[in-house]
Tab-separated table of C-alpha atoms in Angstrom:
chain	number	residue	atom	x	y	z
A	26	UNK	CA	1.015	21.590	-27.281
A	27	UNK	CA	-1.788	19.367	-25.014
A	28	UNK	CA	-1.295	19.548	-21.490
A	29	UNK	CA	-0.434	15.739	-21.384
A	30	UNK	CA	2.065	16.001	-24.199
A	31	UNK	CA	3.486	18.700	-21.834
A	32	UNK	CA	3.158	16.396	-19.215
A	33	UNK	CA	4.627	13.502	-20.760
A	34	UNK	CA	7.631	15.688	-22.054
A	35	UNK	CA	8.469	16.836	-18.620
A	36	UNK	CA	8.620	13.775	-17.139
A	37	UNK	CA	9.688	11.416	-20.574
A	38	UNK	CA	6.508	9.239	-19.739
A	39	UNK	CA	3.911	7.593	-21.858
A	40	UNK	CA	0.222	8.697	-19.815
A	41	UNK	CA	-2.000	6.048	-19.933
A	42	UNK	CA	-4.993	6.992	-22.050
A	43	UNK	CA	-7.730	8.083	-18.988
A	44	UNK	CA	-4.755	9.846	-17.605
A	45	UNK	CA	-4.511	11.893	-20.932
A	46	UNK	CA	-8.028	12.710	-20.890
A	47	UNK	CA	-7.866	13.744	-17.505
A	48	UNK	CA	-5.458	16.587	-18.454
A	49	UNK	CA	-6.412	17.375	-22.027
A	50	UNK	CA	-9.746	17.657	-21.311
A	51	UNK	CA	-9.436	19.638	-17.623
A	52	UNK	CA	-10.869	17.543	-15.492
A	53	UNK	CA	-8.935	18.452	-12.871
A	54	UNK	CA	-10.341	21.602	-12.898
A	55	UNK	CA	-13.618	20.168	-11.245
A	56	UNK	CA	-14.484	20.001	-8.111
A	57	UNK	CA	-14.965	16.731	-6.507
A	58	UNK	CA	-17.231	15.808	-3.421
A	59	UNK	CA	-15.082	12.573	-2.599
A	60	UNK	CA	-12.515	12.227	0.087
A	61	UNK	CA	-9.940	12.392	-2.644
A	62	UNK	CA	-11.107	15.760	-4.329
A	63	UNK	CA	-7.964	17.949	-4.447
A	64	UNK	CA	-6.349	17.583	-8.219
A	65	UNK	CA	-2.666	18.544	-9.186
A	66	UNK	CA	-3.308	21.257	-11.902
A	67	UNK	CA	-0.408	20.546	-14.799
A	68	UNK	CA	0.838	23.492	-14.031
A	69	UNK	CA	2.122	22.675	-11.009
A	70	UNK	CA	3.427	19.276	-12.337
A	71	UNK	CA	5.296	21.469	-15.100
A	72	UNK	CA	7.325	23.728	-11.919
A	73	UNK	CA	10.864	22.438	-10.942
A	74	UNK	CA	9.786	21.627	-7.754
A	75	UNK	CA	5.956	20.617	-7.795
A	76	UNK	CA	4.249	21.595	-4.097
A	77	UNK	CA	2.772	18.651	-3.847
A	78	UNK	CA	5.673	16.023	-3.988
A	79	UNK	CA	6.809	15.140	-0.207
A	80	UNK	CA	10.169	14.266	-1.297
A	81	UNK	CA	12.262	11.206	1.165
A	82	UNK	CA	9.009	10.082	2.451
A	83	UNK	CA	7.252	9.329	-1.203
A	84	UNK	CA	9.141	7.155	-3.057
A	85	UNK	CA	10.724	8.903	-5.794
A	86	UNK	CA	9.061	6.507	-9.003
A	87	UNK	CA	5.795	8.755	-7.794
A	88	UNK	CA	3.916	11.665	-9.152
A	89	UNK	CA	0.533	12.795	-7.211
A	90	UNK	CA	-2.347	13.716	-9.015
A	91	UNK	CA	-5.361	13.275	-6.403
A	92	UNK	CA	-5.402	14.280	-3.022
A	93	UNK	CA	-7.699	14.616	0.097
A	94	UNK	CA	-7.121	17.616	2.720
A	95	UNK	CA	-4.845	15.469	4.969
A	96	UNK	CA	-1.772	15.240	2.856
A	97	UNK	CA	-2.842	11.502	1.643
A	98	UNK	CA	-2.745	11.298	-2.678
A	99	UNK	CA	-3.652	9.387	-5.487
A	100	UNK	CA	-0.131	9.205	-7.308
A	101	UNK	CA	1.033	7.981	-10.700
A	102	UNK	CA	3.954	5.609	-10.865
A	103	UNK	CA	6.348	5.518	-13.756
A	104	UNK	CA	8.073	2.158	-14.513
A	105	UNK	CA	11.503	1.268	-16.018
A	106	UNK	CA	9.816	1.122	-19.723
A	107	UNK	CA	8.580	4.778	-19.065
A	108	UNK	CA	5.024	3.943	-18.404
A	109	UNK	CA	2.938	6.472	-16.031
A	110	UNK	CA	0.689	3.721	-16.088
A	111	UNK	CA	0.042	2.064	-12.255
A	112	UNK	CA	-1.995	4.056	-9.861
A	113	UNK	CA	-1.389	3.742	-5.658
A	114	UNK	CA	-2.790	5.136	-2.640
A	115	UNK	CA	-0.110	6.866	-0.871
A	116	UNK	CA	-0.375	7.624	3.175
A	117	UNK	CA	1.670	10.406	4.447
A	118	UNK	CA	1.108	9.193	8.021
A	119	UNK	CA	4.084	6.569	7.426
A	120	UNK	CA	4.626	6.765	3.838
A	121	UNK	CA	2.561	3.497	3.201
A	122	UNK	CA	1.085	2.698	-0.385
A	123	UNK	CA	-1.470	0.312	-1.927
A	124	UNK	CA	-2.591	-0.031	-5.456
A	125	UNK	CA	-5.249	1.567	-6.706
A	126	UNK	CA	-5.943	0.055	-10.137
A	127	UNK	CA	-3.764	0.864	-13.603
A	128	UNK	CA	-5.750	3.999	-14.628
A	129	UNK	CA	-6.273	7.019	-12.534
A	130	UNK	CA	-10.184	6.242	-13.281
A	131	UNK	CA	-9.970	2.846	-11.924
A	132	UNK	CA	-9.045	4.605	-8.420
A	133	UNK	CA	-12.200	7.452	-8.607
A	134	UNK	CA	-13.873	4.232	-9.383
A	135	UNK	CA	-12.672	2.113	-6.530
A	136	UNK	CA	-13.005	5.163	-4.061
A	137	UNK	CA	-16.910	6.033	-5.257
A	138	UNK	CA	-17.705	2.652	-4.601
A	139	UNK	CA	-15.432	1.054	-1.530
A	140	UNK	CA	-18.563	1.968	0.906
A	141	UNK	CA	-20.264	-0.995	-0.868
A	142	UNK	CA	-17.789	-3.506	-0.815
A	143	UNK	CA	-17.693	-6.115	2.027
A	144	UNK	CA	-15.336	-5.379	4.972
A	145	UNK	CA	-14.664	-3.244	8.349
A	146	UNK	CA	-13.435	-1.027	5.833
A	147	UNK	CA	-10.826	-0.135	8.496
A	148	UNK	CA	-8.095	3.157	7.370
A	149	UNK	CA	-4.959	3.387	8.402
A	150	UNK	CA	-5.607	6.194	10.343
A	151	UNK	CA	-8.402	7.324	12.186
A	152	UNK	CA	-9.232	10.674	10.924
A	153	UNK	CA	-10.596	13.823	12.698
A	154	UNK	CA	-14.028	13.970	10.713
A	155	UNK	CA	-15.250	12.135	8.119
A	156	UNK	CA	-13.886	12.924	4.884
A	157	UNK	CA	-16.099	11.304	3.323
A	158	UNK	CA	-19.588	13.169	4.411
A	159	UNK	CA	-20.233	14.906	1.334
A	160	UNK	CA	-19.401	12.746	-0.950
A	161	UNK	CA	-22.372	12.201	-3.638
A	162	UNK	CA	-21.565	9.815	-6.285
A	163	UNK	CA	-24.446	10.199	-8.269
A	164	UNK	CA	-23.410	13.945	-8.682
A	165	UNK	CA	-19.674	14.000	-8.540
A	166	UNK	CA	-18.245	15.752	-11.796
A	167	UNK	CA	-14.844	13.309	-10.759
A	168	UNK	CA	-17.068	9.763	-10.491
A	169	UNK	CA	-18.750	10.609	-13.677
A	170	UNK	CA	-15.652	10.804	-15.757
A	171	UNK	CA	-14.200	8.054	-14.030
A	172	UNK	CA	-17.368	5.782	-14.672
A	173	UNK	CA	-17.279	7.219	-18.764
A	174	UNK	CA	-13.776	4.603	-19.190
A	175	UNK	CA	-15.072	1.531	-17.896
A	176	UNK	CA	-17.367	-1.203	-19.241
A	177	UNK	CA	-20.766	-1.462	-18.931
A	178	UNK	CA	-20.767	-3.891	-16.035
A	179	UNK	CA	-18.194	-1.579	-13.935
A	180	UNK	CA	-21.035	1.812	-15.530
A	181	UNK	CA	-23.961	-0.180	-14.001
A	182	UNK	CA	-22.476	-0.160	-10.705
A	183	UNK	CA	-23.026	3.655	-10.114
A	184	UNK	CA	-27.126	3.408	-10.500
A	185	UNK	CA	-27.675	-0.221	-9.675
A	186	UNK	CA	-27.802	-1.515	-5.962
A	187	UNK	CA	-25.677	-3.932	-6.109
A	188	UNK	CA	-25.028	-6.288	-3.128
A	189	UNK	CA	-21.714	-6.050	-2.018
A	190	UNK	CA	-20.037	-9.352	-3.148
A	191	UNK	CA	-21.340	-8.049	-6.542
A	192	UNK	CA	-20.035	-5.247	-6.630
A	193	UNK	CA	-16.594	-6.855	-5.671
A	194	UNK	CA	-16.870	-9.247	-8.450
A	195	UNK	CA	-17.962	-7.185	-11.330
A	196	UNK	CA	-14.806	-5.128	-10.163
A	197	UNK	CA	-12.456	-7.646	-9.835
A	198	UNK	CA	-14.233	-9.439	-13.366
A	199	UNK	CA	-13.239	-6.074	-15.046
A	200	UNK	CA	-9.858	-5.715	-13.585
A	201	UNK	CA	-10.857	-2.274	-11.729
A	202	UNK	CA	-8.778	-1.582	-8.923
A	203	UNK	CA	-8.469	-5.467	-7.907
A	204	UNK	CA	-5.386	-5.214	-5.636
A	205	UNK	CA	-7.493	-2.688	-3.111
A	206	UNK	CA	-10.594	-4.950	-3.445
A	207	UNK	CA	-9.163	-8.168	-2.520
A	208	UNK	CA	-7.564	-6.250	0.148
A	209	UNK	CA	-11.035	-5.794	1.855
A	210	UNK	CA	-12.725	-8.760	1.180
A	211	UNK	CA	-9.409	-9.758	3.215
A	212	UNK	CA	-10.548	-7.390	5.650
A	213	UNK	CA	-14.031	-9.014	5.569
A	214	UNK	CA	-12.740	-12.705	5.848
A	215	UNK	CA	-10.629	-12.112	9.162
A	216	UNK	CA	-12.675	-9.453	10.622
A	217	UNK	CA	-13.842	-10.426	14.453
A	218	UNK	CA	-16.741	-8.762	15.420
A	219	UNK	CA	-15.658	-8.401	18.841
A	220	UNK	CA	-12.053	-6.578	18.190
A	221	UNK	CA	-13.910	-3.045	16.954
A	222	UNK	CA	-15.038	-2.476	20.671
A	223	UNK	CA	-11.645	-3.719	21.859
A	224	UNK	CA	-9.289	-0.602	23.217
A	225	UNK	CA	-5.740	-0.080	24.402
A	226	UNK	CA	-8.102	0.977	27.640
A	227	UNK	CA	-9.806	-2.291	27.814
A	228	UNK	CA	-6.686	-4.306	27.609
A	229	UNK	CA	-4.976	-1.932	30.054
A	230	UNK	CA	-7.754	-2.740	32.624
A	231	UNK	CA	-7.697	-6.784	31.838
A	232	UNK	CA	-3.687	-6.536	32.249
A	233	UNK	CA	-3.212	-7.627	28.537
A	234	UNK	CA	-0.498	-6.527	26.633
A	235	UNK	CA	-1.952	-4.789	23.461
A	236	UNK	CA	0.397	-6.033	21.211
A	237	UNK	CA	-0.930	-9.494	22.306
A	238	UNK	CA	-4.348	-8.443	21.480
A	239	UNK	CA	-3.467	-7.597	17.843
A	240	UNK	CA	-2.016	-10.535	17.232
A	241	UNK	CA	-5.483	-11.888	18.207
A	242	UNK	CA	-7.431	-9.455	16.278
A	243	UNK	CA	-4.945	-11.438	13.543
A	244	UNK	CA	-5.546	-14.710	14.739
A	245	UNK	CA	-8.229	-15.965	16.954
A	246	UNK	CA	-7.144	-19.266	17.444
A	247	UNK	CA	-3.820	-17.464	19.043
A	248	UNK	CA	-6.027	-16.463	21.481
A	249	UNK	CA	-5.619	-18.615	25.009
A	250	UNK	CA	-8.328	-19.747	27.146
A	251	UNK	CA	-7.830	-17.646	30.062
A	252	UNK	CA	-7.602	-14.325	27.908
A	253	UNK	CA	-10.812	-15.175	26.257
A	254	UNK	CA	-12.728	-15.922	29.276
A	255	UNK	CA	-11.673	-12.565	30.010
A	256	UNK	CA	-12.671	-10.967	26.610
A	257	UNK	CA	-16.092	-13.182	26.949
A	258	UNK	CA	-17.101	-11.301	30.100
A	259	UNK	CA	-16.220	-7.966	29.178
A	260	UNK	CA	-17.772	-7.983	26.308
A	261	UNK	CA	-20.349	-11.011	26.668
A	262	UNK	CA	-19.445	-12.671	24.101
A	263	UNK	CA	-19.906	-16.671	23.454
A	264	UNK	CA	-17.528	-19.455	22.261
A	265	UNK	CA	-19.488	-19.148	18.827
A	266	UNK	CA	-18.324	-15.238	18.469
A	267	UNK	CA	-14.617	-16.215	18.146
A	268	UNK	CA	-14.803	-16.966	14.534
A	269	UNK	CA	-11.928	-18.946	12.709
A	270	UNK	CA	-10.924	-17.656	9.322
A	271	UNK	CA	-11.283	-19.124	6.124
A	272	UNK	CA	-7.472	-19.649	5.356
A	273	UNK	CA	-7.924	-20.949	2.049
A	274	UNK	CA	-9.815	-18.348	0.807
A	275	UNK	CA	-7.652	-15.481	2.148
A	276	UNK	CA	-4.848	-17.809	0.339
A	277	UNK	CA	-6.994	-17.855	-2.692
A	278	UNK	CA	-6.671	-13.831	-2.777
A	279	UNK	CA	-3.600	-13.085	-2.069
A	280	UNK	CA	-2.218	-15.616	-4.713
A	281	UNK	CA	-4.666	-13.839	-7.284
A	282	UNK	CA	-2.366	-10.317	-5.457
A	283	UNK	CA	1.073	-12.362	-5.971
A	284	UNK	CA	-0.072	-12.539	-9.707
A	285	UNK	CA	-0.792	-8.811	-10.913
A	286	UNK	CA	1.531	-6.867	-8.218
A	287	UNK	CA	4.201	-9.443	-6.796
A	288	UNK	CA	6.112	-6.545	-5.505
A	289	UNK	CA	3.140	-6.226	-2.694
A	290	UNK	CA	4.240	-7.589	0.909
A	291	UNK	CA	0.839	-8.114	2.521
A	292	UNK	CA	-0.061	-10.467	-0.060
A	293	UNK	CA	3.139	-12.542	0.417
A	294	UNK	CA	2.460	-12.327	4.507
A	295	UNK	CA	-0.957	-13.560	4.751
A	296	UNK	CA	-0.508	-16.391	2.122
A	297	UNK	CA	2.826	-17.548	4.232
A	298	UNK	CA	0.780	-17.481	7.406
A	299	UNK	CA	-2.423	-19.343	5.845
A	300	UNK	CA	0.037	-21.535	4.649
A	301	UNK	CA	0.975	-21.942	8.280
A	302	UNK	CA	-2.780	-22.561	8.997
A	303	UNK	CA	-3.138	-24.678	6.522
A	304	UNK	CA	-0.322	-27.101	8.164
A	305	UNK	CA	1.846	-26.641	4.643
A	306	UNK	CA	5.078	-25.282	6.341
A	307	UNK	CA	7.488	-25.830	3.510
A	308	UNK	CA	4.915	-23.539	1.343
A	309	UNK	CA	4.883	-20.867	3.938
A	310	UNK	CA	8.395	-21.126	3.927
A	311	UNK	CA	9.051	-20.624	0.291
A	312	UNK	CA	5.756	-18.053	-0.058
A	313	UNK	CA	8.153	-15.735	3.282
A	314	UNK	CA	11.391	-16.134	1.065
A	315	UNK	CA	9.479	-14.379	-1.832
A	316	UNK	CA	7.749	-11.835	0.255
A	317	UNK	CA	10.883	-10.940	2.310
A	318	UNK	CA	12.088	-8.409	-0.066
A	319	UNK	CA	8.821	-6.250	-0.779
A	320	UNK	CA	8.924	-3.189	0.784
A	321	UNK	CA	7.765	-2.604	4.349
A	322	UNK	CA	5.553	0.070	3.484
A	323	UNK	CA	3.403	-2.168	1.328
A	324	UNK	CA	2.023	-4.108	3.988
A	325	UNK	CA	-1.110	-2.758	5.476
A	326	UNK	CA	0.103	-3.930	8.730
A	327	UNK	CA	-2.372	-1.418	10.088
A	328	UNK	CA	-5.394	-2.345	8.703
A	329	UNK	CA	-4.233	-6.283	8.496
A	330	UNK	CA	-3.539	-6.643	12.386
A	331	UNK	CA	0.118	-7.660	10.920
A	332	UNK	CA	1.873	-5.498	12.920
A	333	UNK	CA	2.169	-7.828	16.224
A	334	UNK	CA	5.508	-9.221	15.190
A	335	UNK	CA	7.517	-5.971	14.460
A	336	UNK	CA	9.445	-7.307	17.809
A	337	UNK	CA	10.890	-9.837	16.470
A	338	UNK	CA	11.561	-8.025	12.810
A	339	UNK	CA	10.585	-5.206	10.632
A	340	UNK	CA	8.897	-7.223	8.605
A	341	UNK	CA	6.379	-9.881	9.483
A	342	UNK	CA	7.441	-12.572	6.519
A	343	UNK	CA	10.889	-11.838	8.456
A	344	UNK	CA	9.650	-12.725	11.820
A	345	UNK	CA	7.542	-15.790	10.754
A	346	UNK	CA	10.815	-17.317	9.224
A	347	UNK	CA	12.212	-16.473	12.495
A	348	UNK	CA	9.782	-18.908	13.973
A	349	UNK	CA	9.337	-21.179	11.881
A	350	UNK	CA	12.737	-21.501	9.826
A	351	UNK	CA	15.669	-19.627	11.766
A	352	UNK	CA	18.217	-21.447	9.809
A	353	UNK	CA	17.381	-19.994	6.448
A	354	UNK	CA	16.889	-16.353	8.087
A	355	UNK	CA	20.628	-16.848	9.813
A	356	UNK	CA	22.367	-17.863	6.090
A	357	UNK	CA	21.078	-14.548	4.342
A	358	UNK	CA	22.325	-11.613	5.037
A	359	UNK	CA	19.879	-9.568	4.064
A	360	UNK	CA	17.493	-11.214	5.534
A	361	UNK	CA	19.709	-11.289	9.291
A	362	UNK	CA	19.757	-7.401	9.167
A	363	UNK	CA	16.013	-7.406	9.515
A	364	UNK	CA	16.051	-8.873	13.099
A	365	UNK	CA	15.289	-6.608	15.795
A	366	UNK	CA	17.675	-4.688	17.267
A	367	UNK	CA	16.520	-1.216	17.385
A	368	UNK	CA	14.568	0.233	14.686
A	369	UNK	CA	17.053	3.057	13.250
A	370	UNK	CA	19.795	0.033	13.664
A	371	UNK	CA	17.684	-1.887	11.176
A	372	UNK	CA	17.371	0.719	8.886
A	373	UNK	CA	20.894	1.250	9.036
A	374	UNK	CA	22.229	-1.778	8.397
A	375	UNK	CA	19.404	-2.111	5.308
A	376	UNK	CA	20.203	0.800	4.074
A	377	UNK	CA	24.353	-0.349	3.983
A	378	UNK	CA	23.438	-3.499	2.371
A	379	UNK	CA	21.364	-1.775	-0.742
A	380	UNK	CA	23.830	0.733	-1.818
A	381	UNK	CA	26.524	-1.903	-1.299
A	382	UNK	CA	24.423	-3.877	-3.770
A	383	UNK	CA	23.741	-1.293	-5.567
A	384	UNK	CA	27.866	-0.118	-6.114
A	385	UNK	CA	29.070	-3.710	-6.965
A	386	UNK	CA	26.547	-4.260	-9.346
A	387	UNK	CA	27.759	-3.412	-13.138
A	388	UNK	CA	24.109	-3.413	-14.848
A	389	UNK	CA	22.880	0.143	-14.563
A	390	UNK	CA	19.209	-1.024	-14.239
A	391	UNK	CA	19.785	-3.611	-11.596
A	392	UNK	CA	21.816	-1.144	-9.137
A	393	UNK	CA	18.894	1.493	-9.743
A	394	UNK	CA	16.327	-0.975	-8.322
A	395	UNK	CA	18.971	-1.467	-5.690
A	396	UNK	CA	19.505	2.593	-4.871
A	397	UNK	CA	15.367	2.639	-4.825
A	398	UNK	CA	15.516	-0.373	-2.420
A	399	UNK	CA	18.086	1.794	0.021
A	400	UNK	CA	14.933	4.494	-0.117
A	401	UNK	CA	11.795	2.729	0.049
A	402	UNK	CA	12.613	-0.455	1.535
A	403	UNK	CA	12.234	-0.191	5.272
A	404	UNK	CA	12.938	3.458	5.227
A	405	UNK	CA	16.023	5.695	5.965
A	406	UNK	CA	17.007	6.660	9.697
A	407	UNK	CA	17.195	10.258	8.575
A	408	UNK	CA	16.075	12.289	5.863
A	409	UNK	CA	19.703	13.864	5.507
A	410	UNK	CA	20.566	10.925	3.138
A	411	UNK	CA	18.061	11.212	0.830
A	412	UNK	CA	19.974	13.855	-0.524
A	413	UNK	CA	22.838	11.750	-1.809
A	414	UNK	CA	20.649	9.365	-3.209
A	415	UNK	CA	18.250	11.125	-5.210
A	416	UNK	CA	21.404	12.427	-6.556
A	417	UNK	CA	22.939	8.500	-7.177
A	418	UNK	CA	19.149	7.438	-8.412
A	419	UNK	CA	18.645	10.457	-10.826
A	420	UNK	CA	22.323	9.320	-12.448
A	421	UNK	CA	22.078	5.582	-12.269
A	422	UNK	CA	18.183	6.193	-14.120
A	423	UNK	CA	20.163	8.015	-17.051
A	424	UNK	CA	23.108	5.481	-17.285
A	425	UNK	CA	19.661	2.787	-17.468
A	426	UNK	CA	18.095	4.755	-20.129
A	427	UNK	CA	15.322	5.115	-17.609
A	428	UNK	CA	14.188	8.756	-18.947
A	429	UNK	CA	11.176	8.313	-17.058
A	430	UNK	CA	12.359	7.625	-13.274
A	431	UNK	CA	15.487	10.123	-13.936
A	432	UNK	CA	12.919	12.702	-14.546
A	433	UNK	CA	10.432	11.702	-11.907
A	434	UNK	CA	13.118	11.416	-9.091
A	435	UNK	CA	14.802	14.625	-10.407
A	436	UNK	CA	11.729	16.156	-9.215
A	437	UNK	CA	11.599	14.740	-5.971
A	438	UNK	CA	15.652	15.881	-5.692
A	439	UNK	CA	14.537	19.546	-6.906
A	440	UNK	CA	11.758	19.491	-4.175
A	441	UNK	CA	14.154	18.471	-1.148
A	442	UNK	CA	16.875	20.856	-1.845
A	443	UNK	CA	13.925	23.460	-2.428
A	444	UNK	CA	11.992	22.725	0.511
A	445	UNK	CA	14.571	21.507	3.239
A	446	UNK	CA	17.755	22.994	2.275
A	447	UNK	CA	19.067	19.288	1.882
């Protein structure tokens, strides 16, 4: 038997064709130069309790196939028809994800070529060394089987110069890894040149509250005129170097991210807030109402600058209604338990409400997307209670007919009992 037949019998998935290749032919037995270099050999995947899972933390739809030295990985997610067929980023540093394309060679492709795209090309954490400092395309065993399943337009890319709003359009015209590369023309489109020299230090010596200055880093015009006189002599800056962003245009992406992967919060956020900008407050209102319910760890609040209104609510659709709408935040009650109190309260009190959903519910399949909500939704205040349910998910998958996330979270069940003793 092939390794991905093994593969897909283990986990009762249906492997996308690269991702087939990838284990039928051993490519994971080469040795990349990228940041992401570190395959999952099958037979690992094929244990009880796979190493590389980090059960709780990593949602439990996820199987990791890539992965750098820093505990960050390239992971395979299996959907409700039994598809391992979506690829996402995955951040151990706070268990945030972003997609990486549909095949596992749209994200080698993405990755070989990210340097080139427009953008800050800011991470979500600074890392000790750069992981990326022997990483040669041209020569990468990885990159060169990534580059065989694509086009000839995405192929060309590797020897070609390409400018860098080129290269972003022949990716996004070939459907390669679009979510991440609308993500940092994003980047590119609100990026201030003056915020990269701007320091918790250098606000500490001004007296400005650093949460204050992300929001500007966010939003310029939020910016008042005192503060920036203040910014302008530190860093001699003039009027002309606070630049105002190009709302509909960052609108224009993240409508194009709405469309292939609504479940993604960021692009709900910044199309609310250019909505906002815009002046078109019954559309941001609406656009926060759909984005309210995406998971918190979808955001990119790190490398958006979103993060300034975590104050006010765990999630920054959440907080804008708050503003903006407080009427139609006060008449959910979902929506209510995402106010500030404390963090761990919130979590709490989310957590409650999706396994309450989740037990009054009578269709199997919705109370599993309820039980995953519980998990990945704003998080859990302690890992104890992933315990119980990865047990309720594993059973409510089964009672679905959901072969492939019973197996999948089985896994990630096997691996915290295995690991933590929970």
């Amino acid at each position: 038997m092939s390794w991905s037949d093994r593969i897909s019998d283990r986990y009762q998935c249906k492997l996308a064709g690269d991702l087939a290749d990838w284990f039928d032919r051993e490519i994971w037995k080469r040795e990349g130069t990228g940041e992401f270099r570190i395959a999952v050999s099958p037979q690992s995947l094929l244990t009880p309790s796979p190493v590389e899972f980090w059960p709780g933390l990593m949602p439990c739809d996820l199987i990791p196939l890539l992965g750098d030295s820093a505990g960050n990985w390239v992971c395979a997610r299996v959907d409700r028809d039994q598809f391992a067929n979506e690829i996402v980023h995955w951040f151990h540093g706070g268990g945030d994800w972003i997609h990486w394309g549909n095949r596992l060679s749209d994200a080698i492709v993405f990755e070989a070529v990210v340097d080139r795209l427009p953008g800050p090309h800011r991470r979500l954490a600074i890392p000790a060394e750069n992981p990326r400092r022997y990483f040669d395309p041209l020569s990468d065993p990885l990159v060169d089987w990534a580059f065989e399943h694509q086009g000839k337009a995405v192929r060309e890319l590797l020897s070609e110069q390409t400018n860098a709003s080129e290269t972003a359009d022949a990716l996004i015209e070939e459907r390669v890894a679009v979510v991440a590369v609308r993500c940092e023309l994003i980047q590119e489109l609100m990026h201030q040149p003056w915020s990269a020299g701007l320091t918790p230090a250098h606000a500490a010596k001004l007296g400005l509250d650093w949460n204050r200055c992300i929001e500007w880093m966010f939003d310029p015009s939020r910016i008042p005129t005192q503060e920036w006189s203040q910014l302008k002599t530190l860093f001699s800056l003039k009027d002309s170097d606070r630049r105002e962003h190009d709302w509909s245009q960052i609108k224009n992406h993240c409508e194009r991210v709405q469309e292939v992967a609504p479940e993604t919060a960021w692009g709900w956020d910044l199309s609310g807030y250019s909505c906002e900008r815009l002046g078109h407050i019954d559309e941001a209102i609406e656009t926060y109402q759909s984005g309210a319910s995406c998971s918190i760890f979808s955001d990119q609040a790190v490398r958006l600058n979103s993060h300034w209104t975590q104050s006010i609510a765990l999630k920054f659709s959440v907080a804008r209604l708050q503003e903006i709408s407080p009427k139609s935040v006060e008449s959910s009650v979902y929506l209510s338990k995402l106010i500030s109190r404390t963090p761990d309260t919130c979590r709490q009190n989310v957590f409650s409400y999706w396994v309450e959903q989740a037990r009054t519910n009578e269709e199997p399949a919705f109370s599993l997307d309820f039980l995953m909500k519980a998990g990945w939704d704003v998080g859990v205040d302690s890992i104890q209670r992933y315990g119980v349910l990865l047990d309720s998910i594993v059973a409510k998958a089964i009672q679905a007919g959901e072969d492939a996330r019973s197996a999948v979270a089985s896994t990630h069940r096997n691996c915290l009992r295995d690991r933590y003793g929970i």
